[in-house]
N, CA, C and O atoms as a DFTB+ gen file, in Angstrom:
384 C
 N C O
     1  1      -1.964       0.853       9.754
     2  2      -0.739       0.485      10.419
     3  2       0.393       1.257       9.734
     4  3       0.477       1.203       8.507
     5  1       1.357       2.043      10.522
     6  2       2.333       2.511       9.629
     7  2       3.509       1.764      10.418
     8  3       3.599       1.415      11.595
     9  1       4.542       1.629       9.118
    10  2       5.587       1.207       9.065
    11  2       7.036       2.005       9.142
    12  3       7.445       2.303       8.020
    13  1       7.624       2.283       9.886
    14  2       8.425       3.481      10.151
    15  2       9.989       2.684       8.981
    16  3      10.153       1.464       8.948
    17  1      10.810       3.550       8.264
    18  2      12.176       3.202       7.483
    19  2      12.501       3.875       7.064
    20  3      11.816       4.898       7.056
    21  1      13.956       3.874       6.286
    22  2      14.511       5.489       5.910
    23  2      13.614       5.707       3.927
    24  3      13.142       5.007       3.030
    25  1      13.872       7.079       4.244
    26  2      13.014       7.382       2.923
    27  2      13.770       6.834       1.472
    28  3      14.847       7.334       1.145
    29  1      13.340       6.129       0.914
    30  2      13.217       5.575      -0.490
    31  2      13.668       3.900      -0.385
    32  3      14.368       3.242      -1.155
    33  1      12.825       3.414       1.153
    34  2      13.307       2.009       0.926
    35  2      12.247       1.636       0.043
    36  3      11.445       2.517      -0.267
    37  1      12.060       0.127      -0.556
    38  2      11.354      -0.500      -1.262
    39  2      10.480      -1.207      -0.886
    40  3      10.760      -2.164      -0.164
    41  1       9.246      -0.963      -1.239
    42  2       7.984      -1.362      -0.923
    43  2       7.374      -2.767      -1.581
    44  3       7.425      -2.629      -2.804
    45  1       6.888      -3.900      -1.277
    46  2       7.079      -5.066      -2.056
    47  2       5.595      -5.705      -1.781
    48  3       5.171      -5.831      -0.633
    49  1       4.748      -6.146      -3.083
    50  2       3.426      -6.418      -2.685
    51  2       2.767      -7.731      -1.785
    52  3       3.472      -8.739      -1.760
    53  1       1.941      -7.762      -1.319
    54  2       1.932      -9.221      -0.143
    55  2       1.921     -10.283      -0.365
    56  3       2.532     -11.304      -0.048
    57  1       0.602      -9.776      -1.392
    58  2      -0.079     -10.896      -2.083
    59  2      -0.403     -10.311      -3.559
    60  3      -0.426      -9.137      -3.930
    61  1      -0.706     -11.808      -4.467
    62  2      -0.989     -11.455      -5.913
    63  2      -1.958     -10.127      -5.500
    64  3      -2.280      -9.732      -4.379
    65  1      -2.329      -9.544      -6.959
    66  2      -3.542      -8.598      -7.064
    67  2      -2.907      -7.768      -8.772
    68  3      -1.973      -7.645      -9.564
    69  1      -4.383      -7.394      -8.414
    70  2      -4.652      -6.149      -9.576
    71  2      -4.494      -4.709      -8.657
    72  3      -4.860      -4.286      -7.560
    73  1      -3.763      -4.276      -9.756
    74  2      -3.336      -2.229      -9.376
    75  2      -5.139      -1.582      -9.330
    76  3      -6.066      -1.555     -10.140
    77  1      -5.019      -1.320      -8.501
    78  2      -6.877      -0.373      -8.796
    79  2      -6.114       1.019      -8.766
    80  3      -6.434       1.505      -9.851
    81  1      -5.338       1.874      -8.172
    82  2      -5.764       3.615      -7.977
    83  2      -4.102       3.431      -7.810
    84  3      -3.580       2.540      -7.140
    85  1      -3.217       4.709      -8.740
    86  2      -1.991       5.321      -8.117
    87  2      -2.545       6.752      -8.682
    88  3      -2.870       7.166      -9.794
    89  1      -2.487       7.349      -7.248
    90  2      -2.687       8.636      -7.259
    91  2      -2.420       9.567      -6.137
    92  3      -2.219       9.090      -5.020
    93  1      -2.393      11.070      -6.357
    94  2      -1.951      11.419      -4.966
    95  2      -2.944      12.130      -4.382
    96  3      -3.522      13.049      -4.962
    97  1      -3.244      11.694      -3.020
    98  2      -4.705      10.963      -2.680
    99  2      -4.853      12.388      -0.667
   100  3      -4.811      12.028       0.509
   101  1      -4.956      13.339      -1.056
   102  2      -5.132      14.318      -0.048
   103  2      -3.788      13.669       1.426
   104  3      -2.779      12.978       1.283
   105  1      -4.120      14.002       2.123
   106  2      -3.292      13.753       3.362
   107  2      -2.885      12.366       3.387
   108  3      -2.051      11.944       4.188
   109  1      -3.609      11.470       2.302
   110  2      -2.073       9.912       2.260
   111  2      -1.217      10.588       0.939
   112  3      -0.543       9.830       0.242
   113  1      -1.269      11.825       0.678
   114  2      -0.447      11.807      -0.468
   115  2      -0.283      11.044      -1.306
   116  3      -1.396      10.657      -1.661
   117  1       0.867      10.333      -2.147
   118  2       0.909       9.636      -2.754
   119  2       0.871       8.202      -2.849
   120  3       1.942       7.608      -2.730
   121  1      -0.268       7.496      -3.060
   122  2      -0.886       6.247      -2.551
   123  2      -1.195       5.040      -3.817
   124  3      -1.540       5.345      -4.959
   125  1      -1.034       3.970      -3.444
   126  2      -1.670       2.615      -4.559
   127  2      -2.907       1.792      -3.806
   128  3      -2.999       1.737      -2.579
   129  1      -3.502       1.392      -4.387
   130  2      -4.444       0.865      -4.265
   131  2      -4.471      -0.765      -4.989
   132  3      -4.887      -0.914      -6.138
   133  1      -4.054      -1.742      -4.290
   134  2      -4.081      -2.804      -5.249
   135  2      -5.566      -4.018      -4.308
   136  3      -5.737      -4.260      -3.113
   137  1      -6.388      -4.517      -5.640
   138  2      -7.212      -5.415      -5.451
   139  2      -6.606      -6.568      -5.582
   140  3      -6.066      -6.906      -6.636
   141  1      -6.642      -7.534      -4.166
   142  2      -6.417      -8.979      -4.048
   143  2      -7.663      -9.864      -4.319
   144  3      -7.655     -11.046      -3.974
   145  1      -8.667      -9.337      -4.895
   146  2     -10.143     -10.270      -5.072
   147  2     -10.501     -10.716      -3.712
   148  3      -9.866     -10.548      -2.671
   149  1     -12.015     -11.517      -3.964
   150  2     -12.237     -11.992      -3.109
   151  2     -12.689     -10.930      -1.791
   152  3     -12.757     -11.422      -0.665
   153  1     -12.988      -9.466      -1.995
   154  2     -13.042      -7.960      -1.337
   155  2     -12.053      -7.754      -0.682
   156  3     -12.186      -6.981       0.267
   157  1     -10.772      -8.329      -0.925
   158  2      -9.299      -7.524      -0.225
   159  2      -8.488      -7.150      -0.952
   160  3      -7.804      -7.621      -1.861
   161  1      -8.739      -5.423      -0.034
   162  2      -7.943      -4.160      -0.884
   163  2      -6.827      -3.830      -0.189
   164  3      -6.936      -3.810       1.037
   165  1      -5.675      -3.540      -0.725
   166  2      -4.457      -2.750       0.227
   167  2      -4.371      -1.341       0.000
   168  3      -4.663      -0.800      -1.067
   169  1      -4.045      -0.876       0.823
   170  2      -3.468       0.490       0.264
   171  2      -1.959       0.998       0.836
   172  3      -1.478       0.495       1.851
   173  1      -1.342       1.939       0.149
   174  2      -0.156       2.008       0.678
   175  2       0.061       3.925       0.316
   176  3       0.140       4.601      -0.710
   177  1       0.083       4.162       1.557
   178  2       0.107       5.815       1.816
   179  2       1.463       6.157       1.860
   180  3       2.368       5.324       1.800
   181  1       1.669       7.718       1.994
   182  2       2.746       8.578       1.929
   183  2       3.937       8.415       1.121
   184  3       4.999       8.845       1.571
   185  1       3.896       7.730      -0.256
   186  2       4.970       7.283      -0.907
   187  2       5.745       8.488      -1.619
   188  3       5.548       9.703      -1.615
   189  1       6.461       7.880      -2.076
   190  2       8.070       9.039      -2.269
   191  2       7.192       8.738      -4.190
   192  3       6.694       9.618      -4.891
   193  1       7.294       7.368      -4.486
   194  2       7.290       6.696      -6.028
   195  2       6.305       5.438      -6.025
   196  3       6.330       4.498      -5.230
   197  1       5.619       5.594      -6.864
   198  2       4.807       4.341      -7.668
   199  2       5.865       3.656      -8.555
   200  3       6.482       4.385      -9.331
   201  1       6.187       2.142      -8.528
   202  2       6.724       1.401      -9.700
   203  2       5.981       0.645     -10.452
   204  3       6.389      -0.105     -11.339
   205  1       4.374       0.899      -9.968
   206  2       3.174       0.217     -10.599
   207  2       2.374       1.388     -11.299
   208  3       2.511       2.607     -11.201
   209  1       1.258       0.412     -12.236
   210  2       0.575       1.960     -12.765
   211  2      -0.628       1.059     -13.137
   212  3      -0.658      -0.084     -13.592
   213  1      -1.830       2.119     -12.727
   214  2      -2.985       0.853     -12.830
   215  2      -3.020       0.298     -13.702
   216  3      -2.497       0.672     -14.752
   217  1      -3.808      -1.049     -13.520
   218  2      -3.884      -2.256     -14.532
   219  2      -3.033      -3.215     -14.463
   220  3      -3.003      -4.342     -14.957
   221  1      -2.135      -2.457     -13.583
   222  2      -0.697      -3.699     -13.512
   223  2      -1.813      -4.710     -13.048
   224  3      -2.980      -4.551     -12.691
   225  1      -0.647      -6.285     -13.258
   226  2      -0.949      -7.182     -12.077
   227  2       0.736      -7.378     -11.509
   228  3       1.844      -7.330     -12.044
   229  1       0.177      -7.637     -10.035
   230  2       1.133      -7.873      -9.367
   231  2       1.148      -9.302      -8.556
   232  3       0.144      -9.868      -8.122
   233  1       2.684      -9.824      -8.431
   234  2       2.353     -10.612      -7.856
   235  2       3.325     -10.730      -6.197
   236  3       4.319     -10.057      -5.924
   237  1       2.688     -11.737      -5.336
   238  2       3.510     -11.488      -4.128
   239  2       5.049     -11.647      -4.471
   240  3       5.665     -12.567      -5.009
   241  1       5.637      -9.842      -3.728
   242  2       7.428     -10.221      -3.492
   243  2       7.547      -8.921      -4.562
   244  3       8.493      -8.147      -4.416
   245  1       6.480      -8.681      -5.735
   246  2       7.083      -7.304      -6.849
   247  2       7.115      -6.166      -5.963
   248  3       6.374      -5.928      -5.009
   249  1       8.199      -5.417      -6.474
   250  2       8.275      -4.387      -5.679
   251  2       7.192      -3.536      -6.617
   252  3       6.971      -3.490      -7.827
   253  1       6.529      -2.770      -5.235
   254  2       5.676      -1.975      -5.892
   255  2       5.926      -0.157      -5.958
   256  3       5.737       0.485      -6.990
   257  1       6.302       0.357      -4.863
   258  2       6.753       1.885      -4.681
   259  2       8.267       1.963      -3.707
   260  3       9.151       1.225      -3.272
   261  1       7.940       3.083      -3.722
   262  2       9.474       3.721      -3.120
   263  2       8.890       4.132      -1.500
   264  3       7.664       4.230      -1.466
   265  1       9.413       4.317      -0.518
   266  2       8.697       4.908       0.555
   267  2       9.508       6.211       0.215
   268  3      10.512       6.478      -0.446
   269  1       8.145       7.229       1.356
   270  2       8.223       8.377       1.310
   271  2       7.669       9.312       2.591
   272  3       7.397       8.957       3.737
   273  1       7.607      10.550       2.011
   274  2       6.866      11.461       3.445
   275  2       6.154      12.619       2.718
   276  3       6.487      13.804       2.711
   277  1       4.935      11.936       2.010
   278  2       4.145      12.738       1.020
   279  2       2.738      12.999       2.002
   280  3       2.396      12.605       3.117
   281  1       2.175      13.813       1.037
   282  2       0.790      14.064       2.604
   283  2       1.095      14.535       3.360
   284  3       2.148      15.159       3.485
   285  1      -0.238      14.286       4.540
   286  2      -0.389      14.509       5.656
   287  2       0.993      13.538       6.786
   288  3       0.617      12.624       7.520
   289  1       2.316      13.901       6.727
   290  2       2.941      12.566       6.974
   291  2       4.261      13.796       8.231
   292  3       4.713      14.916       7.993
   293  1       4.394      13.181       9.066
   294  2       5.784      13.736       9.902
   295  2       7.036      13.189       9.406
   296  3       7.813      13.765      10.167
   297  1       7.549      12.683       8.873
   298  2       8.406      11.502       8.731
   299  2       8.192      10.573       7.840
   300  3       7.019      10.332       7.552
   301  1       9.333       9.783       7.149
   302  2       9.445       8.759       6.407
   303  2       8.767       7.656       6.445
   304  3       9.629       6.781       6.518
   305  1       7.788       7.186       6.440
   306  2       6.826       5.919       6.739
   307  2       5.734       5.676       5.538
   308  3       5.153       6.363       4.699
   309  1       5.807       3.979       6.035
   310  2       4.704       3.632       5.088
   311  2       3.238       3.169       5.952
   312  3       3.104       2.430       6.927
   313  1       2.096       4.039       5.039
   314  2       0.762       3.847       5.900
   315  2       0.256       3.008       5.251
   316  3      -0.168       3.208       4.113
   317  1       0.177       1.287       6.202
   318  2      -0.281       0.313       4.919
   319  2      -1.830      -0.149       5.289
   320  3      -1.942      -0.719       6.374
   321  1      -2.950       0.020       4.564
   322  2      -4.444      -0.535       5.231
   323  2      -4.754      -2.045       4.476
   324  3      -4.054      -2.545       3.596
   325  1      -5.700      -2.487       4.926
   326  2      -6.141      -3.697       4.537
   327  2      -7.938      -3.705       4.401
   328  3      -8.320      -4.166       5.477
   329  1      -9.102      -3.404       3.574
   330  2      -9.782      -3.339       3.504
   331  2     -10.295      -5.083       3.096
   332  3      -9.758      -6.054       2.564
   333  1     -11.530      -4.790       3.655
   334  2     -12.225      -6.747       3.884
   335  2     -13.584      -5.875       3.692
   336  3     -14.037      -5.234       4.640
   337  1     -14.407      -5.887       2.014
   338  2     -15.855      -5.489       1.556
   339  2     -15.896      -4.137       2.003
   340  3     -16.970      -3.656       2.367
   341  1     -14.730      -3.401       2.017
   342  2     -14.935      -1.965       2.119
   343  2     -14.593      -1.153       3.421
   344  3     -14.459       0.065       3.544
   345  1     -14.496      -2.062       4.275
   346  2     -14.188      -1.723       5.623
   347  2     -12.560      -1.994       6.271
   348  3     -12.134      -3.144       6.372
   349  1     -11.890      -1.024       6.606
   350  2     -10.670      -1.076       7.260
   351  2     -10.621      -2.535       8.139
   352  3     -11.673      -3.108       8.425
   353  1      -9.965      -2.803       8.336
   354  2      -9.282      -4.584       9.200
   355  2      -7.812      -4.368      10.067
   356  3      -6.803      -3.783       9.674
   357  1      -7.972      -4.825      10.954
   358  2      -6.719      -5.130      11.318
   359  2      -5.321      -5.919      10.921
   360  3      -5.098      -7.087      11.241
   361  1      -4.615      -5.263      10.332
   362  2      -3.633      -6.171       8.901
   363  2      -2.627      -7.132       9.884
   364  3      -1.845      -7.977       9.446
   365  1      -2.809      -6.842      11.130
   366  2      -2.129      -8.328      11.454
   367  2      -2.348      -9.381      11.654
   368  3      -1.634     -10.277      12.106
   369  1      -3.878      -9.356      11.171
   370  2      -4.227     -10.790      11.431
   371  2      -4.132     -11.466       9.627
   372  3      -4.336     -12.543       9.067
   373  1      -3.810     -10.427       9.341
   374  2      -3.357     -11.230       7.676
   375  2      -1.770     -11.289       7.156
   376  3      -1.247     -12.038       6.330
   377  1      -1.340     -10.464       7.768
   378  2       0.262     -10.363       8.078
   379  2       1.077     -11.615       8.703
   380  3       2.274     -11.768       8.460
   381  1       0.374     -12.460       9.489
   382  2       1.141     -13.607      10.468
   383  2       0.807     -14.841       9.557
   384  3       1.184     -15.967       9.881
């Protein structure tokens, strides 16, 4: 799901979790990876800035990055996924 806003708004985590991966990650460019347990992973593509660094823990509401237009990206947006045991999900049914 991407999230369209102007470049360097603030990115804020959903839910608690552990930081797994900040790195800059081919066509998502610069990306985080945080584990919510329980097999739900987020990820958050095309960022401008990481304000996390693995190992963090985070909890829901910390801001975590900056948005950006890194990567494979046209424009300022955030590409946010929701993995459930490894497999992509539809994040609005965890979003509502």
């Amino acid at each position: 799901m991407d999230f369209v806003g102007p470049y360097g708004s603030v990115i804020y985590a959903p839910a608690d979790g552990v930081v797994d991966i900040v790195a800059k990650r081919g066509g998502f460019g610069n990306s985080i990876e945080i584990d919510h347990g329980n097999d739900i992973k987020t990820e958050y593509a095309h960022l401008d800035s990481s304000l996390v660094k693995v190992g963090d823990i985070v909890k829901r509401g910390d801001k975590i990055a900056i948005q950006g237009n890194t990567g494979r990206s046209t424009g300022p947006h955030l590409h946010f996924e929701i993995r459930a045991n490894g497999t992509a999900v539809n994040p609005l049914k965890y979003l509502q």
